[in-house]
């Protein structure tokens, strides 16, 4: 294992990139901006490395990028309807930045902040952030930590922790976009997805869950057996029209708070495979439907719609407004703990 650190000056503060190289030659690059994943480079038979994560060469390009590439959104990832929720009888108002809704903690969410960072040994990086009471309208002073660990089996483990001094809501995920043929290989829609999720969350046309938890059987949302991402993406199905593709949340089967394999993504062309495990109750799949116009990609590549897919393990979108969804409330004295593992082969 080897760990290398680079620092980049920025008007908003110094950005740190940390590269972990395992004993197989695979690399992960992490950034203090958004506690994010900048790159995952997998070695090929000829010794070359294929980077399978969308991103940018310019560290500052991650500030305010529309795709939220590779980063940790917060305080609440995904959408909250109309930018408000109630907790213990009090209504909290949040900034609206996605149609009529609040998305990823608002325009100044945690994904657009520089986190403190430290390293532990040669394969672990810890990012921490302190968020004040009232930050983006959320109650309570919150301390958050995101820990990345990369091993010789090409497994990238992400651990989330948070504590607050007042009741609040928390939902953390990672927003990396994957194209297993390479970040600059073009469309990802030929890659195959399988999910251990037999239910999903229908939404209105602004992508807010209706509250129904529906079976996937007989719909284009059924990935309980493998399908390519593009096979049914243009079907005459309301959810696919609302988001111009997949931008929906699936419920993990037999959820009990323990680690489970949730999704498997595979690319026939390269032979690369990604297995996603989590102890979170749900996973949002987003097929990069609005990548056009995002910052210039690595190596000067111009990303286009559907060039990569995000598999975001998380709590349910808008859970604070739906009592039938798993709770995302964090109270004083408790510790929010969630985990995601991306394993590449």
Short mmCIF file of C-alpha atoms in Angstrom, two decimals:
data_model
loop_
_atom_site.label_atom_id
_atom_site.label_comp_id
_atom_site.label_asym_id
_atom_site.label_seq_id
_atom_site.Cartn_x
_atom_site.Cartn_y
_atom_site.Cartn_z
CA UNK A 1 0.00 0.00 0.00
CA UNK A 2 1.07 3.56 -0.69
CA UNK A 3 -0.56 6.88 0.16
CA UNK A 4 0.31 10.19 -1.52
CA UNK A 5 -1.03 13.68 -0.80
CA UNK A 6 -1.28 16.74 -3.05
CA UNK A 7 -2.54 20.17 -2.05
CA UNK A 8 -4.10 22.77 -4.34
CA UNK A 9 -4.62 26.45 -3.44
CA UNK A 10 -8.13 27.78 -3.90
CA UNK A 11 -9.88 31.09 -3.08
CA UNK A 12 -12.22 29.07 -0.85
CA UNK A 13 -9.43 27.23 0.97
CA UNK A 14 -6.78 24.63 0.29
CA UNK A 15 -8.04 21.46 -1.42
CA UNK A 16 -6.31 18.17 -0.60
CA UNK A 17 -6.23 15.17 -2.93
CA UNK A 18 -5.08 11.85 -1.51
CA UNK A 19 -4.16 8.87 -3.68
CA UNK A 20 -4.19 5.36 -2.22
CA UNK A 21 -2.45 2.68 -4.31
CA UNK A 22 -2.98 -0.92 -3.27
CA UNK A 23 -0.61 -3.83 -3.79
CA UNK A 24 -2.40 -4.82 -7.02
CA UNK A 25 -1.70 -1.40 -8.51
CA UNK A 26 -5.28 -0.15 -8.31
CA UNK A 27 -5.72 3.44 -7.19
CA UNK A 28 -8.36 5.57 -5.49
CA UNK A 29 -8.10 9.36 -5.43
CA UNK A 30 -10.06 11.21 -2.74
CA UNK A 31 -10.68 14.93 -2.26
CA UNK A 32 -11.29 17.11 0.80
CA UNK A 33 -13.71 19.13 -1.35
CA UNK A 34 -16.99 17.37 -0.67
CA UNK A 35 -15.25 14.41 0.99
CA UNK A 36 -15.38 12.91 -2.47
CA UNK A 37 -14.06 10.29 -4.85
CA UNK A 38 -12.07 11.84 -7.70
CA UNK A 39 -10.90 8.64 -9.41
CA UNK A 40 -10.90 4.84 -9.24
CA UNK A 41 -8.20 3.43 -11.50
CA UNK A 42 -8.21 -0.29 -12.24
CA UNK A 43 -5.19 -2.09 -13.75
CA UNK A 44 -5.62 -3.91 -17.07
CA UNK A 45 -3.73 -6.95 -18.34
CA UNK A 46 -1.36 -4.67 -20.29
CA UNK A 47 -0.52 -2.72 -17.15
CA UNK A 48 -2.49 0.38 -18.07
CA UNK A 49 -4.97 1.90 -15.64
CA UNK A 50 -8.64 2.51 -16.50
CA UNK A 51 -10.36 5.25 -14.53
CA UNK A 52 -13.99 4.18 -14.05
CA UNK A 53 -15.29 7.30 -12.23
CA UNK A 54 -16.50 10.52 -13.84
CA UNK A 55 -14.64 13.62 -12.68
CA UNK A 56 -12.50 16.64 -13.51
CA UNK A 57 -8.79 17.44 -13.71
CA UNK A 58 -9.31 20.84 -12.10
CA UNK A 59 -9.86 20.45 -8.34
CA UNK A 60 -11.90 23.68 -8.24
CA UNK A 61 -14.32 22.37 -10.88
CA UNK A 62 -15.97 20.33 -8.14
CA UNK A 63 -17.28 23.51 -6.48
CA UNK A 64 -20.98 23.74 -7.34
CA UNK A 65 -20.87 21.23 -10.19
CA UNK A 66 -24.36 20.13 -11.21
CA UNK A 67 -23.64 16.39 -11.15
CA UNK A 68 -22.23 16.50 -7.58
CA UNK A 69 -19.58 14.15 -8.95
CA UNK A 70 -18.18 11.68 -6.43
CA UNK A 71 -19.04 13.82 -3.42
CA UNK A 72 -20.88 13.55 -0.08
CA UNK A 73 -24.14 15.56 -0.19
CA UNK A 74 -25.61 16.83 3.06
CA UNK A 75 -27.02 17.45 5.52
CA UNK A 76 -29.73 15.46 3.71
CA UNK A 77 -28.90 13.75 0.42
CA UNK A 78 -31.61 13.60 -2.26
CA UNK A 79 -34.86 15.59 -2.17
CA UNK A 80 -37.09 17.06 0.52
CA UNK A 81 -40.48 18.19 -0.78
CA UNK A 82 -41.05 21.94 -1.06
CA UNK A 83 -38.03 22.57 1.15
CA UNK A 84 -39.68 21.89 4.46
CA UNK A 85 -40.22 19.19 7.05
CA UNK A 86 -41.54 19.02 10.59
CA UNK A 87 -39.78 17.45 13.55
CA UNK A 88 -41.20 17.25 17.07
CA UNK A 89 -43.98 19.62 16.07
CA UNK A 90 -41.75 22.33 14.59
CA UNK A 91 -41.55 23.13 10.87
CA UNK A 92 -38.12 23.76 9.33
CA UNK A 93 -37.66 25.62 6.04
CA UNK A 94 -34.78 24.75 3.72
CA UNK A 95 -33.51 26.45 0.54
CA UNK A 96 -35.22 25.27 -2.64
CA UNK A 97 -32.75 24.44 -5.41
CA UNK A 98 -34.35 21.71 -7.54
CA UNK A 99 -37.63 22.87 -9.01
CA UNK A 100 -39.92 23.31 -6.00
CA UNK A 101 -37.78 21.04 -3.82
CA UNK A 102 -34.66 20.99 -1.66
CA UNK A 103 -31.87 18.78 -3.05
CA UNK A 104 -28.64 17.53 -1.46
CA UNK A 105 -28.62 20.04 1.40
CA UNK A 106 -29.15 23.03 -0.87
CA UNK A 107 -26.78 25.07 -3.03
CA UNK A 108 -24.20 25.27 -0.23
CA UNK A 109 -24.52 21.64 0.79
CA UNK A 110 -21.68 19.64 2.29
CA UNK A 111 -20.65 18.56 -1.22
CA UNK A 112 -19.47 22.12 -1.86
CA UNK A 113 -17.44 22.50 1.34
CA UNK A 114 -13.81 21.73 2.08
CA UNK A 115 -13.69 19.12 4.84
CA UNK A 116 -10.84 18.62 7.29
CA UNK A 117 -8.84 15.53 6.44
CA UNK A 118 -6.39 13.17 8.09
CA UNK A 119 -4.81 9.84 7.17
CA UNK A 120 -4.54 6.64 9.17
CA UNK A 121 -1.84 4.25 8.01
CA UNK A 122 -1.41 3.74 4.28
CA UNK A 123 -4.98 2.99 3.23
CA UNK A 124 -7.43 5.06 5.28
CA UNK A 125 -8.57 8.68 5.01
CA UNK A 126 -10.91 10.47 7.42
CA UNK A 127 -12.80 13.63 6.47
CA UNK A 128 -14.62 15.67 9.14
CA UNK A 129 -16.98 18.62 9.00
CA UNK A 130 -18.77 20.74 11.60
CA UNK A 131 -22.12 22.19 10.59
CA UNK A 132 -23.76 24.86 12.75
CA UNK A 133 -27.30 24.92 14.07
CA UNK A 134 -29.44 26.58 11.38
CA UNK A 135 -27.02 25.68 8.56
CA UNK A 136 -29.28 25.63 5.46
CA UNK A 137 -32.21 25.66 7.86
CA UNK A 138 -31.40 22.37 9.60
CA UNK A 139 -31.60 22.22 13.40
CA UNK A 140 -28.71 21.31 15.67
CA UNK A 141 -24.95 21.60 15.59
CA UNK A 142 -23.77 18.53 13.66
CA UNK A 143 -20.35 16.87 13.61
CA UNK A 144 -19.89 14.58 10.59
CA UNK A 145 -17.13 12.15 9.61
CA UNK A 146 -16.59 10.18 6.40
CA UNK A 147 -13.95 7.44 6.47
CA UNK A 148 -12.61 5.80 3.30
CA UNK A 149 -10.64 2.53 3.43
CA UNK A 150 -9.18 0.86 0.32
CA UNK A 151 -7.86 -2.71 0.43
CA UNK A 152 -5.99 -5.19 -1.76
CA UNK A 153 -9.26 -6.78 -2.90
CA UNK A 154 -10.13 -3.50 -4.64
CA UNK A 155 -12.88 -2.81 -2.10
CA UNK A 156 -13.47 0.83 -1.25
CA UNK A 157 -15.34 1.02 2.07
CA UNK A 158 -17.05 4.24 3.14
CA UNK A 159 -18.16 4.77 6.73
CA UNK A 160 -20.40 7.66 7.77
CA UNK A 161 -20.84 8.96 11.32
CA UNK A 162 -22.62 11.98 12.74
CA UNK A 163 -23.65 13.39 16.12
CA UNK A 164 -25.87 16.38 16.87
CA UNK A 165 -26.76 18.41 19.95
CA UNK A 166 -30.44 18.77 18.97
CA UNK A 167 -32.92 16.58 17.09
CA UNK A 168 -32.22 16.77 13.36
CA UNK A 169 -32.37 14.71 10.16
CA UNK A 170 -29.36 13.19 8.40
CA UNK A 171 -28.93 11.28 5.15
CA UNK A 172 -25.46 10.63 3.73
CA UNK A 173 -24.44 8.86 0.54
CA UNK A 174 -21.71 8.93 -2.08
CA UNK A 175 -22.53 10.42 -5.47
CA UNK A 176 -19.85 8.79 -7.64
CA UNK A 177 -20.72 8.15 -11.29
CA UNK A 178 -19.44 4.88 -12.72
CA UNK A 179 -18.67 3.82 -16.27
CA UNK A 180 -16.89 0.48 -15.98
CA UNK A 181 -15.49 0.77 -19.52
CA UNK A 182 -13.77 4.02 -18.51
CA UNK A 183 -14.95 7.49 -17.59
CA UNK A 184 -14.40 8.62 -21.20
CA UNK A 185 -15.86 5.54 -22.92
CA UNK A 186 -19.19 7.14 -23.84
CA UNK A 187 -22.61 5.82 -22.96
CA UNK A 188 -22.99 3.49 -19.98
CA UNK A 189 -26.40 2.25 -21.11
CA UNK A 190 -25.02 -1.04 -22.44
CA UNK A 191 -23.79 -2.03 -18.97
CA UNK A 192 -25.80 -4.54 -16.96
CA UNK A 193 -27.40 -3.88 -13.58
CA UNK A 194 -28.83 -6.35 -11.09
CA UNK A 195 -30.44 -5.19 -7.83
CA UNK A 196 -31.59 -7.05 -4.75
CA UNK A 197 -34.58 -4.75 -4.55
CA UNK A 198 -38.10 -5.94 -5.33
CA UNK A 199 -39.78 -2.64 -4.38
CA UNK A 200 -39.32 0.98 -5.41
CA UNK A 201 -40.68 4.44 -4.58
CA UNK A 202 -43.00 5.99 -7.20
CA UNK A 203 -42.77 9.78 -7.37
CA UNK A 204 -44.61 12.80 -8.66
CA UNK A 205 -43.28 14.67 -11.68
CA UNK A 206 -40.80 16.59 -9.48
CA UNK A 207 -39.29 13.26 -8.31
CA UNK A 208 -40.73 13.48 -4.79
CA UNK A 209 -41.97 10.10 -3.47
CA UNK A 210 -45.74 9.77 -3.23
CA UNK A 211 -45.37 7.62 -0.12
CA UNK A 212 -46.24 4.39 -1.93
CA UNK A 213 -43.76 1.52 -1.79
CA UNK A 214 -44.54 -0.43 -4.96
CA UNK A 215 -43.45 -3.79 -6.36
CA UNK A 216 -41.08 -3.63 -9.32
CA UNK A 217 -42.56 -6.75 -10.95
CA UNK A 218 -43.89 -6.13 -14.44
CA UNK A 219 -42.29 -2.67 -14.74
CA UNK A 220 -39.05 -1.24 -16.19
CA UNK A 221 -37.94 -0.79 -12.58
CA UNK A 222 -37.39 -4.53 -12.19
CA UNK A 223 -33.67 -5.27 -11.97
CA UNK A 224 -34.08 -8.36 -9.79
CA UNK A 225 -32.66 -10.15 -12.81
CA UNK A 226 -29.94 -8.49 -14.90
CA UNK A 227 -30.89 -5.90 -17.52
CA UNK A 228 -28.82 -3.35 -19.37
CA UNK A 229 -29.41 0.19 -18.20
CA UNK A 230 -30.65 1.21 -21.63
CA UNK A 231 -32.87 -1.76 -22.40
CA UNK A 232 -36.09 -0.15 -21.13
CA UNK A 233 -35.04 3.43 -20.44
CA UNK A 234 -37.29 4.80 -23.19
CA UNK A 235 -40.34 2.74 -22.26
CA UNK A 236 -43.70 4.48 -21.97
CA UNK A 237 -43.52 4.62 -18.16
CA UNK A 238 -44.18 7.75 -16.12
CA UNK A 239 -41.13 7.51 -13.84
CA UNK A 240 -38.77 7.31 -16.82
CA UNK A 241 -40.39 10.34 -18.42
CA UNK A 242 -40.23 12.44 -15.23
CA UNK A 243 -36.47 12.04 -14.93
CA UNK A 244 -35.53 11.56 -18.61
CA UNK A 245 -34.25 8.14 -17.57
CA UNK A 246 -33.67 6.40 -14.27
CA UNK A 247 -33.54 8.73 -11.27
CA UNK A 248 -35.39 6.65 -8.74
CA UNK A 249 -35.08 4.99 -5.35
CA UNK A 250 -35.29 1.27 -4.67
CA UNK A 251 -35.88 -0.36 -1.27
CA UNK A 252 -33.35 -2.97 -0.15
CA UNK A 253 -34.89 -6.43 0.26
CA UNK A 254 -34.96 -7.84 3.80
CA UNK A 255 -33.52 -4.64 5.23
CA UNK A 256 -32.40 -5.11 8.84
CA UNK A 257 -29.53 -2.63 9.20
CA UNK A 258 -26.80 -5.16 8.37
CA UNK A 259 -24.53 -5.13 5.33
CA UNK A 260 -26.13 -6.60 2.22
CA UNK A 261 -25.25 -6.74 -1.47
CA UNK A 262 -27.63 -4.28 -3.10
CA UNK A 263 -26.43 -3.95 -6.68
CA UNK A 264 -24.09 -5.47 -9.23
CA UNK A 265 -22.98 -3.51 -12.28
CA UNK A 266 -21.07 -5.21 -15.07
CA UNK A 267 -19.52 -4.09 -18.36
CA UNK A 268 -19.22 -6.73 -21.07
CA UNK A 269 -16.68 -4.74 -23.10
CA UNK A 270 -14.08 -4.33 -20.36
CA UNK A 271 -15.11 -7.22 -18.12
CA UNK A 272 -15.06 -4.92 -15.10
CA UNK A 273 -17.62 -5.51 -12.38
CA UNK A 274 -18.79 -3.44 -9.42
CA UNK A 275 -20.55 -4.97 -6.42
CA UNK A 276 -22.26 -2.47 -4.10
CA UNK A 277 -23.03 -3.39 -0.48
CA UNK A 278 -24.63 -1.30 2.25
CA UNK A 279 -26.46 -1.26 5.56
CA UNK A 280 -28.68 1.58 4.32
CA UNK A 281 -32.38 0.95 3.57
CA UNK A 282 -32.47 2.22 -0.01
CA UNK A 283 -30.50 2.97 -3.16
CA UNK A 284 -31.05 5.71 -5.72
CA UNK A 285 -30.01 4.85 -9.28
CA UNK A 286 -29.36 7.80 -11.58
CA UNK A 287 -28.30 7.21 -15.17
CA UNK A 288 -26.62 10.59 -15.63
CA UNK A 289 -29.62 12.00 -17.47
CA UNK A 290 -28.43 15.62 -17.23
CA UNK A 291 -24.64 15.40 -17.64
CA UNK A 292 -24.59 17.62 -20.71
CA UNK A 293 -23.03 20.96 -19.81
CA UNK A 294 -21.17 19.80 -16.71
CA UNK A 295 -17.54 20.93 -16.24
CA UNK A 296 -14.89 19.66 -18.65
CA UNK A 297 -13.97 16.11 -17.72
CA UNK A 298 -10.64 14.45 -17.15
CA UNK A 299 -8.27 14.67 -20.08
CA UNK A 300 -10.49 17.33 -21.66
CA UNK A 301 -13.32 14.85 -22.25
CA UNK A 302 -16.83 16.30 -22.66
CA UNK A 303 -19.37 14.25 -20.72
CA UNK A 304 -22.76 13.65 -22.26
CA UNK A 305 -26.08 12.49 -20.89
CA UNK A 306 -26.03 8.79 -19.90
CA UNK A 307 -22.21 8.54 -19.88
CA UNK A 308 -22.18 7.15 -16.32
CA UNK A 309 -24.47 5.81 -13.60
CA UNK A 310 -24.66 6.67 -9.91
CA UNK A 311 -25.74 4.02 -7.39
CA UNK A 312 -26.39 6.03 -4.21
CA UNK A 313 -27.04 3.92 -1.11
CA UNK A 314 -28.97 6.08 1.34
CA UNK A 315 -32.08 6.68 3.38
CA UNK A 316 -35.28 7.36 1.48
CA UNK A 317 -35.74 10.71 -0.23
CA UNK A 318 -38.20 12.93 1.64
CA UNK A 319 -38.30 10.46 4.56
CA UNK A 320 -38.86 13.29 7.10
CA UNK A 321 -42.26 13.80 5.45
CA UNK A 322 -43.27 10.12 5.27
CA UNK A 323 -43.84 8.22 8.50
CA UNK A 324 -43.91 4.89 6.63
CA UNK A 325 -40.29 5.31 5.45
CA UNK A 326 -37.34 4.33 7.68
CA UNK A 327 -36.58 7.25 9.99
CA UNK A 328 -33.60 9.51 9.30
CA UNK A 329 -33.97 11.39 12.60
CA UNK A 330 -30.83 11.78 14.71
CA UNK A 331 -31.22 12.76 18.36
CA UNK A 332 -28.68 14.00 20.94
CA UNK A 333 -26.72 11.15 22.48
CA UNK A 334 -27.13 8.99 19.37
CA UNK A 335 -24.58 8.37 16.61
CA UNK A 336 -25.66 8.08 13.00
CA UNK A 337 -23.64 5.23 11.46
CA UNK A 338 -24.00 4.01 7.87
CA UNK A 339 -21.69 2.13 5.51
CA UNK A 340 -21.21 1.56 1.78
CA UNK A 341 -18.71 -0.73 0.05
CA UNK A 342 -17.80 -0.46 -3.65
CA UNK A 343 -15.92 -3.62 -4.67
CA UNK A 344 -14.30 -3.69 -8.11
CA UNK A 345 -13.14 -6.71 -10.08
#
